[in-house]
PDB file of C-alpha atoms and ligand atoms in Angstrom:
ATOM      1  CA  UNK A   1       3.284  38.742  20.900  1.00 40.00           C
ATOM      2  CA  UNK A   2       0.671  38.198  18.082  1.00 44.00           C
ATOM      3  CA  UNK A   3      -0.196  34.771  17.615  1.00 42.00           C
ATOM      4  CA  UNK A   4      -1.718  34.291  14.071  1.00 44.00           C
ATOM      5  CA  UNK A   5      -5.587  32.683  14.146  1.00 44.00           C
ATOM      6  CA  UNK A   6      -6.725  29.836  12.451  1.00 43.00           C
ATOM      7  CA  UNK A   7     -10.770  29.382  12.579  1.00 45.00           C
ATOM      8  CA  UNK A   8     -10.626  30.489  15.920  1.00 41.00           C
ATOM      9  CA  UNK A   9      -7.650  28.476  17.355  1.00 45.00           C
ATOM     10  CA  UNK A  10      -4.460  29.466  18.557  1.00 47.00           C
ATOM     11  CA  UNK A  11      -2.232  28.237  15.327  1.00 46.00           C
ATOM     12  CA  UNK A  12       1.070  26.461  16.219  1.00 50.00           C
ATOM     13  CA  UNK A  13       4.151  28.678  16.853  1.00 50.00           C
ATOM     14  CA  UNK A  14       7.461  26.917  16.973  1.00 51.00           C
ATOM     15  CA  UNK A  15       8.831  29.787  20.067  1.00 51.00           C
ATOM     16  CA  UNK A  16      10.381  29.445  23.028  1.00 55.00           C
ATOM     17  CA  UNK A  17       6.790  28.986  24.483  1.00 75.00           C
ATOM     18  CA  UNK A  18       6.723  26.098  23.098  1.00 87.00           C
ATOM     19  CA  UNK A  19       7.723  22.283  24.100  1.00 95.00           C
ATOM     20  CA  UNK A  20      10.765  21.456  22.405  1.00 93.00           C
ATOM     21  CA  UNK A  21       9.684  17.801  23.128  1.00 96.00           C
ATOM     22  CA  UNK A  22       7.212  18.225  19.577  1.00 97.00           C
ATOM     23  CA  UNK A  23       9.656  19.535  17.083  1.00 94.00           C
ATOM     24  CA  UNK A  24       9.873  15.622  15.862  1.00 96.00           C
ATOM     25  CA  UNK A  25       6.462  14.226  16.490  1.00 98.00           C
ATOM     26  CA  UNK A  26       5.176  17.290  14.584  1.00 97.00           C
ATOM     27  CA  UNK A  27       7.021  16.150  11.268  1.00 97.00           C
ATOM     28  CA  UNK A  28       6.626  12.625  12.054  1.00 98.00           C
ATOM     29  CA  UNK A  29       2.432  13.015  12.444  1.00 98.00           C
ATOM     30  CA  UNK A  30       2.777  15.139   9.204  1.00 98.00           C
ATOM     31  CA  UNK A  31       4.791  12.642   6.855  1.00 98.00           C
ATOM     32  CA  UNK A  32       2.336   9.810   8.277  1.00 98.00           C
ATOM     33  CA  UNK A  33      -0.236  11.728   6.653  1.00 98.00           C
ATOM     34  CA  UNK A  34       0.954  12.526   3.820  1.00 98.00           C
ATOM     35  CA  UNK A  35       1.707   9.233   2.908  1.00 98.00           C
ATOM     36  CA  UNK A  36      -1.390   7.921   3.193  1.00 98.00           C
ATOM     37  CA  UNK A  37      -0.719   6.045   6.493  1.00 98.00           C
ATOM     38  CA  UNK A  38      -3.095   7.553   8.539  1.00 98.00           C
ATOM     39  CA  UNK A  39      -6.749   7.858   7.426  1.00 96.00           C
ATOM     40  CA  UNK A  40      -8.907   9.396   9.776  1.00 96.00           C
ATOM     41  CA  UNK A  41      -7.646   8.501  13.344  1.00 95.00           C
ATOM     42  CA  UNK A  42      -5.670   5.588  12.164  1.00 96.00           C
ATOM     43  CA  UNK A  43      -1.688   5.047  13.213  1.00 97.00           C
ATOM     44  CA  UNK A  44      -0.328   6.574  16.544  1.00 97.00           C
ATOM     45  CA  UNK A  45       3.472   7.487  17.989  1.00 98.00           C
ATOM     46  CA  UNK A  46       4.942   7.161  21.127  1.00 98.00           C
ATOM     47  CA  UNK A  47       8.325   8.918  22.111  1.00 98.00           C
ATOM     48  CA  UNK A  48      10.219   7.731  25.462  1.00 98.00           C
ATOM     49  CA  UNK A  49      11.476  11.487  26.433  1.00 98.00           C
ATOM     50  CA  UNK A  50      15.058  11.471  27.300  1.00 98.00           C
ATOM     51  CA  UNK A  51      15.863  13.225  31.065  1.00 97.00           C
ATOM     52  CA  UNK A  52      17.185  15.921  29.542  1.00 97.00           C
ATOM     53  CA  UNK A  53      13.988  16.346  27.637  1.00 97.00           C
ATOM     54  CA  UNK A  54      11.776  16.325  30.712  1.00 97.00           C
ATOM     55  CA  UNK A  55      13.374  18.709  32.890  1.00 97.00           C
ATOM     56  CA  UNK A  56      13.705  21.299  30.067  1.00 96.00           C
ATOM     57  CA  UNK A  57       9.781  21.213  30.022  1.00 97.00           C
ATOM     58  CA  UNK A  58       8.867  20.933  33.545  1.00 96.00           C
ATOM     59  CA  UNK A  59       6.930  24.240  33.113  1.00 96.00           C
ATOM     60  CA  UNK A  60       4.237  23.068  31.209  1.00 97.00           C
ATOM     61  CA  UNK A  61       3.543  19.984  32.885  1.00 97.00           C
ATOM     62  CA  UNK A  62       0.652  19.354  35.326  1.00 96.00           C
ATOM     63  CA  UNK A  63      -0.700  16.642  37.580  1.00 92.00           C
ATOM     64  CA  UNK A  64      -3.488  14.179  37.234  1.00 96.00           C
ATOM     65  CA  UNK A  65      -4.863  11.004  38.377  1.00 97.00           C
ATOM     66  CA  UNK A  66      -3.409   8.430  37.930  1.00 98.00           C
ATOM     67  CA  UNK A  67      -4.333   5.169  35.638  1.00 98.00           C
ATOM     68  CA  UNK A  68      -4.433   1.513  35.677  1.00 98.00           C
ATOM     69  CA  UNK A  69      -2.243   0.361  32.477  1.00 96.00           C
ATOM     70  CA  UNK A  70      -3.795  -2.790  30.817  1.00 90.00           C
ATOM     71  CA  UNK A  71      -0.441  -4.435  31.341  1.00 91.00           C
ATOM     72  CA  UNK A  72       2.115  -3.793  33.998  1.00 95.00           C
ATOM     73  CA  UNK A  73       5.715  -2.706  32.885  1.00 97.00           C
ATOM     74  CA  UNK A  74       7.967  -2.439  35.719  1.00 98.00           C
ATOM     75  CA  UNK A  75      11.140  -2.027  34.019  1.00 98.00           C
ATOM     76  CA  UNK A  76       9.163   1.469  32.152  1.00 98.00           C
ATOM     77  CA  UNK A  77       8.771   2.532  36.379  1.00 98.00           C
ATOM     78  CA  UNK A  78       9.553   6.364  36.368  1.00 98.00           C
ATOM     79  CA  UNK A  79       9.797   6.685  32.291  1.00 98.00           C
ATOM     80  CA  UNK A  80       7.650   9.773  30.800  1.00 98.00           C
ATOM     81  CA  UNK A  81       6.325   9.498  27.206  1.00 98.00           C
ATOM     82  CA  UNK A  82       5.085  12.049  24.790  1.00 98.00           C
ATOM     83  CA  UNK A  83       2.140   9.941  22.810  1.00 98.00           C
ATOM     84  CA  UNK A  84      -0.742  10.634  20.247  1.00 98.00           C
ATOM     85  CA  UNK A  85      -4.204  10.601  21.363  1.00 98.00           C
ATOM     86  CA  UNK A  86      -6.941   8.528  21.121  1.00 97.00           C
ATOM     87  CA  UNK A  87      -9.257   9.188  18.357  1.00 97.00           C
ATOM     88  CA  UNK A  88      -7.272  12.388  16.892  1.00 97.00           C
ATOM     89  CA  UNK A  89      -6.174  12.784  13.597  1.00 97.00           C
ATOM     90  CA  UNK A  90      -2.629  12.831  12.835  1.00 97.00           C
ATOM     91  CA  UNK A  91      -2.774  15.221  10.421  1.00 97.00           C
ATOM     92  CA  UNK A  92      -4.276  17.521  12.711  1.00 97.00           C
ATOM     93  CA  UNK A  93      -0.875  17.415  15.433  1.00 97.00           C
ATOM     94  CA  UNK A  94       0.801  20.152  13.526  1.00 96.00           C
ATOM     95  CA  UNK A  95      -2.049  22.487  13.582  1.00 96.00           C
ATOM     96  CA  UNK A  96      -3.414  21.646  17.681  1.00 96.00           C
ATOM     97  CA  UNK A  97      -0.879  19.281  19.570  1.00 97.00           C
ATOM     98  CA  UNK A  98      -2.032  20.447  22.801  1.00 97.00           C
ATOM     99  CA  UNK A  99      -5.137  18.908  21.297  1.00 97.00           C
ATOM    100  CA  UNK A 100      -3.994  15.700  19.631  1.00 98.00           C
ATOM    101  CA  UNK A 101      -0.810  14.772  21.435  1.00 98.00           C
ATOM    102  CA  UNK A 102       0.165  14.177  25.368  1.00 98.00           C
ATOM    103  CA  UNK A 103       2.588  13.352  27.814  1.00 98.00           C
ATOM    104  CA  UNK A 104       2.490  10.900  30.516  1.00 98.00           C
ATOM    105  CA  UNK A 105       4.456   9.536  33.391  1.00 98.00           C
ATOM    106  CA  UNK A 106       4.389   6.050  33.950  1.00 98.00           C
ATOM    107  CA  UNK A 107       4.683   5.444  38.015  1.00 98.00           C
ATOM    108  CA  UNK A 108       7.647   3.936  39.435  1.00 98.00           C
ATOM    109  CA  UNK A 109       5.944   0.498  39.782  1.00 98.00           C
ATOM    110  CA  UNK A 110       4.948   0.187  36.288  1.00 98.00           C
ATOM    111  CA  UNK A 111       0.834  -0.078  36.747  1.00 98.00           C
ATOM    112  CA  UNK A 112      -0.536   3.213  36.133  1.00 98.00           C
ATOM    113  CA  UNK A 113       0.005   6.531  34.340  1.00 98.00           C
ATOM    114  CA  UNK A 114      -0.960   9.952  34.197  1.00 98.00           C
ATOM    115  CA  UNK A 115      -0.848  12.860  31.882  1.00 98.00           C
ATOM    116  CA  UNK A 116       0.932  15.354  32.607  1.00 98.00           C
ATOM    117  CA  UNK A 117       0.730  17.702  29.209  1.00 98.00           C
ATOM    118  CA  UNK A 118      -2.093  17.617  26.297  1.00 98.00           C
ATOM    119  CA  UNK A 119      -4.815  15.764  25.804  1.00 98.00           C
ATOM    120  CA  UNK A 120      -6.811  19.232  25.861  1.00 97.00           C
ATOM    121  CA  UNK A 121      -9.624  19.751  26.301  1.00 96.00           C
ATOM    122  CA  UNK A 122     -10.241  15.945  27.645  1.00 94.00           C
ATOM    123  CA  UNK A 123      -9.054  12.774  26.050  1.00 96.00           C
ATOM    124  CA  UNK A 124      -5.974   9.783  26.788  1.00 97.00           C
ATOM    125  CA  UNK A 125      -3.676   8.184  25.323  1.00 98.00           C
ATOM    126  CA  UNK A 126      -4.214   5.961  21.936  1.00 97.00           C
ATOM    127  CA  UNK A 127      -6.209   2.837  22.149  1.00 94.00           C
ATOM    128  CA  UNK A 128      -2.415   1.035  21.129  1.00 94.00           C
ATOM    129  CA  UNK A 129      -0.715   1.906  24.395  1.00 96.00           C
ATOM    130  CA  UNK A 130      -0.759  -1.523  25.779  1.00 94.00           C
ATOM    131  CA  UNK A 131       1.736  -2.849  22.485  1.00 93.00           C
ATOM    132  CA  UNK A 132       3.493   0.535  22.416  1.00 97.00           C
ATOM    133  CA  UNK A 133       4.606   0.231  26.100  1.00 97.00           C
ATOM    134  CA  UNK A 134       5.142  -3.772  25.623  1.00 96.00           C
ATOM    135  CA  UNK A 135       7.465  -2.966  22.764  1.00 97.00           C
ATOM    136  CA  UNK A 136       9.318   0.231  24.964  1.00 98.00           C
ATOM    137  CA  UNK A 137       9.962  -2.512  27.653  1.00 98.00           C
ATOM    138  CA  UNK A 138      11.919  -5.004  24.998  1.00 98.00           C
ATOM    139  CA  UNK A 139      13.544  -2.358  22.947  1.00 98.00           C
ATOM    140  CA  UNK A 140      15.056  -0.685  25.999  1.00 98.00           C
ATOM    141  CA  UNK A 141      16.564  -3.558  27.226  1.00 98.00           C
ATOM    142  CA  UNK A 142      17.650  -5.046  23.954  1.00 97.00           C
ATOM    143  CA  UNK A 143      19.117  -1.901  22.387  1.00 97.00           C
ATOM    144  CA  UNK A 144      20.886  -0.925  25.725  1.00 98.00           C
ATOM    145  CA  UNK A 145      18.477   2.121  26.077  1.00 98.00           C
ATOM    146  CA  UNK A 146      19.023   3.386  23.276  1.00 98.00           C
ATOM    147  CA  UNK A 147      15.914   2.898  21.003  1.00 98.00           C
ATOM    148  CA  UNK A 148      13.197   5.586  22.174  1.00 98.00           C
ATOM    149  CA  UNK A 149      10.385   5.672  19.230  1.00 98.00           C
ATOM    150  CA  UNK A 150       7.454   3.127  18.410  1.00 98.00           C
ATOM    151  CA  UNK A 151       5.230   3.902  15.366  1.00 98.00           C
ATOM    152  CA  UNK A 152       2.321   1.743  14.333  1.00 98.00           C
ATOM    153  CA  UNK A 153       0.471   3.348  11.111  1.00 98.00           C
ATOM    154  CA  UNK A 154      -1.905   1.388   8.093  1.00 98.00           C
ATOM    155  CA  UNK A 155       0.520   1.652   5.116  1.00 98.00           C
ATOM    156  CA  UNK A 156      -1.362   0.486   2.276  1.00 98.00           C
ATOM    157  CA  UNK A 157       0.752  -1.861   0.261  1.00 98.00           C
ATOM    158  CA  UNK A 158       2.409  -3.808   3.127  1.00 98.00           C
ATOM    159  CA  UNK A 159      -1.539  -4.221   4.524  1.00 98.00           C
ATOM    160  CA  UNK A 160      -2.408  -5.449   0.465  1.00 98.00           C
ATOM    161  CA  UNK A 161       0.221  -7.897   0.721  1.00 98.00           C
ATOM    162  CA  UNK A 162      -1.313  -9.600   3.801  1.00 98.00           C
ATOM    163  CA  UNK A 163      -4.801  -9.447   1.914  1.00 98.00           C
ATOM    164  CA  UNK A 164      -3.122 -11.137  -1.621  1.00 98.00           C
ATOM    165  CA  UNK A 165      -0.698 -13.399  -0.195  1.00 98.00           C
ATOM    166  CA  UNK A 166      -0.195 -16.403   2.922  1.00 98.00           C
ATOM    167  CA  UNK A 167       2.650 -15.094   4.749  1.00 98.00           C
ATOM    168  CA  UNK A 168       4.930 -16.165   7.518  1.00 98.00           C
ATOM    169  CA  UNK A 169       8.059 -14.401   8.925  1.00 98.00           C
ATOM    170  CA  UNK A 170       9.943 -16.161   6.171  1.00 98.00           C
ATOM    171  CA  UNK A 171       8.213 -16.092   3.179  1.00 98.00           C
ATOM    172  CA  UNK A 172       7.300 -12.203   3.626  1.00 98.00           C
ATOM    173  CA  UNK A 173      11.209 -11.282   4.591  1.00 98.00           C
ATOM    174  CA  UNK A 174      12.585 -12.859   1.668  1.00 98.00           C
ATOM    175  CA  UNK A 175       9.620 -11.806  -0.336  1.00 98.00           C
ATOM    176  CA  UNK A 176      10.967  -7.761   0.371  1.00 98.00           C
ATOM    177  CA  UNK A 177      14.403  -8.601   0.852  1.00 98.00           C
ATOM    178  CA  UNK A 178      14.784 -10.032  -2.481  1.00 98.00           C
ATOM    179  CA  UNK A 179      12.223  -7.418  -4.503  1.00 98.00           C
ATOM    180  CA  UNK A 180      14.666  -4.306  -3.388  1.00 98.00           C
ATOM    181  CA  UNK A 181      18.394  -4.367  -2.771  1.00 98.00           C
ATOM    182  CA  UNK A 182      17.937  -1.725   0.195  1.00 98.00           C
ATOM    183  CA  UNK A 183      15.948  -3.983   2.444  1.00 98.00           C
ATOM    184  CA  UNK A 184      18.642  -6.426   3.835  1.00 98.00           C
ATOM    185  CA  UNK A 185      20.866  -3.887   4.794  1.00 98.00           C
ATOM    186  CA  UNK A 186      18.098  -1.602   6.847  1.00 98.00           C
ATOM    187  CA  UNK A 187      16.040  -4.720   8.147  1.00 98.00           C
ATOM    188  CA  UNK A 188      18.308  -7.618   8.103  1.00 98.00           C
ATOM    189  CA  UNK A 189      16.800  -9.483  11.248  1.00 98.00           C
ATOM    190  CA  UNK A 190      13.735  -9.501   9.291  1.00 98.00           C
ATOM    191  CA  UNK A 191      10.125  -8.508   9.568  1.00 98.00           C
ATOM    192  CA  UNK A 192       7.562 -10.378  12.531  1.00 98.00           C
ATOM    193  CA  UNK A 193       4.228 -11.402  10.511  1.00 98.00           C
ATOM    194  CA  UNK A 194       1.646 -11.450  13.522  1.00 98.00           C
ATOM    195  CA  UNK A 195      -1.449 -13.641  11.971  1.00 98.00           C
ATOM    196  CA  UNK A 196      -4.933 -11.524  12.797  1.00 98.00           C
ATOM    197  CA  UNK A 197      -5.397 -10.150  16.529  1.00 97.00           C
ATOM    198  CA  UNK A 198      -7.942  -7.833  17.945  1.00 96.00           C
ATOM    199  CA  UNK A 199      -6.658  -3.962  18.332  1.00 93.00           C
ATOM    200  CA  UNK A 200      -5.809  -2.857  21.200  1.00 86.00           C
ATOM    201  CA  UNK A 201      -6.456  -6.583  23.260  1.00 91.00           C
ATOM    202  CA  UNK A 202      -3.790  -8.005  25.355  1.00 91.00           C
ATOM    203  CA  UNK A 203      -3.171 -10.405  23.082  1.00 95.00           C
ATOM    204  CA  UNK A 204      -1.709  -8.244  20.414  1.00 95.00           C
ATOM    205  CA  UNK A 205       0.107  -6.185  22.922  1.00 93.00           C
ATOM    206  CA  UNK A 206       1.973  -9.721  24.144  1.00 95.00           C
ATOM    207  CA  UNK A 207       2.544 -11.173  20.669  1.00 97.00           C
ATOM    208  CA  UNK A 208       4.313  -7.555  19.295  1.00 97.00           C
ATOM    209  CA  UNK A 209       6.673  -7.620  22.357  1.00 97.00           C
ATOM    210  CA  UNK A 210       7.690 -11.251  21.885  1.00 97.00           C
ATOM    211  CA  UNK A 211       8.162 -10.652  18.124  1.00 97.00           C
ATOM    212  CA  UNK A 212      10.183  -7.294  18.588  1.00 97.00           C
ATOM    213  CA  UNK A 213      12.838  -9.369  21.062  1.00 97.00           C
ATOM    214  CA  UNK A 214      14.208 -10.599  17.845  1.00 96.00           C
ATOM    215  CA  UNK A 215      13.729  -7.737  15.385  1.00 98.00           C
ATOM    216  CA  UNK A 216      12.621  -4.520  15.135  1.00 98.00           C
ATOM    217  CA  UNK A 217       9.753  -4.434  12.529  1.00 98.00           C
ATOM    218  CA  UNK A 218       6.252  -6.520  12.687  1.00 98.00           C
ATOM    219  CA  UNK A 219       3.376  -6.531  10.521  1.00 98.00           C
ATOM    220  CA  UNK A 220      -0.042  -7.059  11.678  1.00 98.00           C
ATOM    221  CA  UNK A 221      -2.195  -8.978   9.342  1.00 98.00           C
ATOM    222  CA  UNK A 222      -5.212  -7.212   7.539  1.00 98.00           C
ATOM    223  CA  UNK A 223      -4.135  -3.605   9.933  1.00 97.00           C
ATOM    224  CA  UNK A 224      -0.828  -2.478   9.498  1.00 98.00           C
ATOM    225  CA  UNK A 225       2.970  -2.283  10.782  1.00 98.00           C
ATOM    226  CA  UNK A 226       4.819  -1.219  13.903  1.00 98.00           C
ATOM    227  CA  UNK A 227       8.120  -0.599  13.717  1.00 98.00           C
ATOM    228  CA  UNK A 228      10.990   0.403  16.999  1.00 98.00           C
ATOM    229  CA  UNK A 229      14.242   3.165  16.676  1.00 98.00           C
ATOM    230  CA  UNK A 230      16.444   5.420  18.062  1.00 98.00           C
ATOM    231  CA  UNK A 231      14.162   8.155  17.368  1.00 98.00           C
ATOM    232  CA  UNK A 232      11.201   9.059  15.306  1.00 98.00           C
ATOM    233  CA  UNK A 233      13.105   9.032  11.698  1.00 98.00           C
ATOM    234  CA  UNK A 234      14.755   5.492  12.350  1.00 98.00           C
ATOM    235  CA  UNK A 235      11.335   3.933  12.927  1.00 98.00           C
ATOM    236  CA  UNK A 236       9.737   6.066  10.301  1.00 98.00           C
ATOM    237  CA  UNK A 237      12.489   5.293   7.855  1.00 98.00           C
ATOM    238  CA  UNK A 238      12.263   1.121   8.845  1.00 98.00           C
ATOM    239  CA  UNK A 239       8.315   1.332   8.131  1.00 98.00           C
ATOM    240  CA  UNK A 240       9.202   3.324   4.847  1.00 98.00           C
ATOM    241  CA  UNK A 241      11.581   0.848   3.494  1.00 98.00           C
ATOM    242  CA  UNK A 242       9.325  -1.939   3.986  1.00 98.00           C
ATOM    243  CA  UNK A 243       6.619  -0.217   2.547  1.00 98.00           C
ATOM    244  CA  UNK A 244       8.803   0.807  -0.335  1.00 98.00           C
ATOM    245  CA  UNK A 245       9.639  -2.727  -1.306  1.00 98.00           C
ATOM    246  CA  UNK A 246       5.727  -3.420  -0.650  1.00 98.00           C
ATOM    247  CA  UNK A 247       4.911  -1.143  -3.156  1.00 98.00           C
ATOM    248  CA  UNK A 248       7.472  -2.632  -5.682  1.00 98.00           C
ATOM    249  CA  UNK A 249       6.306  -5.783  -5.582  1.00 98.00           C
ATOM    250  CA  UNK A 250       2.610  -4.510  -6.279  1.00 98.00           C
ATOM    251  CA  UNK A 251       3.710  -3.058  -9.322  1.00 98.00           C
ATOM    252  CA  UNK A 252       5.785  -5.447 -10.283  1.00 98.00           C
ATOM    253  CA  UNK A 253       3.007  -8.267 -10.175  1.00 98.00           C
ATOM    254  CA  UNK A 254       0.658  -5.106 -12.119  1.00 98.00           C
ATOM    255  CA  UNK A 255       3.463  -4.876 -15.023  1.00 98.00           C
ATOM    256  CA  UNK A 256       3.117  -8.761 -15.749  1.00 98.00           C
ATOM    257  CA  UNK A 257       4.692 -10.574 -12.496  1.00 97.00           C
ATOM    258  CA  UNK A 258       7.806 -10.815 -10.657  1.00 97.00           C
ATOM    259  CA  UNK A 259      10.561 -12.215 -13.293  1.00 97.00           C
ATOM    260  CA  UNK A 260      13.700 -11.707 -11.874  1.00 98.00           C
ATOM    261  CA  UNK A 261      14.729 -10.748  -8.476  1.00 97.00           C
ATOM    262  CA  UNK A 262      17.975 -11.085  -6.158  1.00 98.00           C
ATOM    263  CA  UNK A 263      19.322 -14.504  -5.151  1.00 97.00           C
ATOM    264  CA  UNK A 264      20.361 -15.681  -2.307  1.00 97.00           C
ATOM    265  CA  UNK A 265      23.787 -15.490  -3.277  1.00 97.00           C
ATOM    266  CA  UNK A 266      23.301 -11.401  -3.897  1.00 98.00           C
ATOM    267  CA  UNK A 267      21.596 -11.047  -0.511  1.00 98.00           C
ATOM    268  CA  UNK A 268      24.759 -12.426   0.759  1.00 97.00           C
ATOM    269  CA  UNK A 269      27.168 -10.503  -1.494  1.00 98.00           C
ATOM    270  CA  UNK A 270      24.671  -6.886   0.218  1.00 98.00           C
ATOM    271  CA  UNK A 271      25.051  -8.347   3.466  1.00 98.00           C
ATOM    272  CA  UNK A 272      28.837  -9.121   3.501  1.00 98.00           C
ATOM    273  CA  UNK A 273      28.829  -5.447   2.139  1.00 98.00           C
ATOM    274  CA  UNK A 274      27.077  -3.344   4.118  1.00 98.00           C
ATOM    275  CA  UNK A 275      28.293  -5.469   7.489  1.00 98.00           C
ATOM    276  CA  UNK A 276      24.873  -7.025   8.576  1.00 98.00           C
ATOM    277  CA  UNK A 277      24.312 -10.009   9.833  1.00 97.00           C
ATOM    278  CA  UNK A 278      21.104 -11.512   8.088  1.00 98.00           C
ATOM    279  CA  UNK A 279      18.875 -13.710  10.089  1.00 97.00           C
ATOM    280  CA  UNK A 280      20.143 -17.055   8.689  1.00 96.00           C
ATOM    281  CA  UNK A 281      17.202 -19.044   9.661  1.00 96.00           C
ATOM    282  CA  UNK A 282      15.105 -16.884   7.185  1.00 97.00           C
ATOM    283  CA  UNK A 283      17.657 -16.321   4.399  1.00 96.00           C
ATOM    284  CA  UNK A 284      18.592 -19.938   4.311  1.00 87.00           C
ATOM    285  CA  UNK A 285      20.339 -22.253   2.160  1.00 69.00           C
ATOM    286  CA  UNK A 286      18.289 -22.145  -0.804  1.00 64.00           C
ATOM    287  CA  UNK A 287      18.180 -19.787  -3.903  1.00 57.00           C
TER     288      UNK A 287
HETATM  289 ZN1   ZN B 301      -4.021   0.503  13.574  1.00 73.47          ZN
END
């Protein structure tokens, strides 16, 4: 078969020769991009591959040594996750993911990994792992298995907001929830705000698991958002929505200030609804 060229690469074929476990990550890495999530190397994915999904790619896997985690996850033992690598460019997955994406197996214990596709020619996992497989571990257990997708990308208003404004878990909720009628029906437990923490530390890693046993969204202040799912579009679509309302705000405050927005009393009217269950200790009493 004739593969076409691209400055002397092997371009990216959708075939039968290739992984079916990157049809989503693929569109996933290239949405980031193109809405100016991802500068650079910024924002990474991680996909928790179903069984089905691994043995219908056992061909292309290899072995490799294994690797201390930062931070143990026993109840991952055994799990196998396709994730974006270190230092690569999102935008780039869709042209090389042999190159900017991998897949690793996490061992039964929970302590180490190793890759077992991509990464090519060298290269590991992103620098995020540690909160990636800390929110996996809460996510699993809390959504009975079902949630499989992390993303963690720099979207710009959401990021402004922590710059302009003093935030809690309360006051940035109800900020989005009551700037866009969507938001209480797709995030109605809320977002986490997680005041400054170093990338990548342990520390940020712990806090993001303990915020995502309650909800499924957290923003990190001054860096960005992470957000949990069933798959790649739920978590995509969470981060979007927030974003979204993010964005409204900003240009609502740039058109002369925020005048009017929904009460309390509308919140409830959405929630009652759409059947969600707001948290009540953030939606309150007040109006
Ligand atoms: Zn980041």
């Amino acid at each position: 078969m004739n593969v076409p060229r691209i400055a002397g690469h092997d371009a990216i074929k959708m075939t039968t020769s290739t992984p079916t476990f990157l049809h989503d990550i693929v569109k996933t890495s290239r949405d980031m991009w193109s809405k100016g999530w991802a500068e650079a190397n910024a924002g990474n994915i991680s996909l928790r591959l179903t069984p089905e999904i691994v043995e219908a790619n056992t061909a292309f896997f290899r072995t490799s040594e294994w690797v201390a985690l930062q931070r143990s996850v026993p109840s991952l033992g055994g799990e196998v996750f396709l994730v974006t690598g270190t230092g690569r460019y999102l935008r780039n997955v869709e042209l090389f993911p042999e190159k900017n994406v991998g897949v690793i197996e996490i061992d039964d214990a929970g302590k180490t990994y190793r890759v077992l596709w991509g990464y090519k020619p060298a290269g590991a996992p992103t620098s995020e792992l540690g909160p990636h497989l800390g929110v996996h571990a809460v996510r699993k257990a809390k959504s009975d298995n079902a949630e499989r997708a992390v993303i963690h990308t720099h979207a710009p208003n959401i990021v402004a907001l922590s710059n302009a404004l003093d935030l809690d878990t309360r006051i940035l909720t109800r900020l989005l929830w009551r700037i866009h009628a969507e938001c209480i029906v797709v995030f109605p437990e809320g977002v986490e705000f997680i005041p400054w923490l170093l990338p990548g530390s342990v520390d940020i890693a712990e806090a993001t698991a303990r915020a995502l046993e309650k909800r499924r969204v957290a923003v990190w202040q001054f860096h960005g958002i992470l957000a949990a799912g069933r798959n790649l579009d739920a978590a995509f679509g969470l981060i979007d929505t927030v974003e979204k309302a993010a964005a409204i705000y900003v240009r609502a405050v740039a058109a002369g200030g925020v005048k009017n927005q929904l009460s309390v009393a509308q919140l409830r009217d959405l929630a009652a609804r759409f059947h969600v269950q707001p948290d009540e200790t953030i939606l309150g009493e007040s109006t």
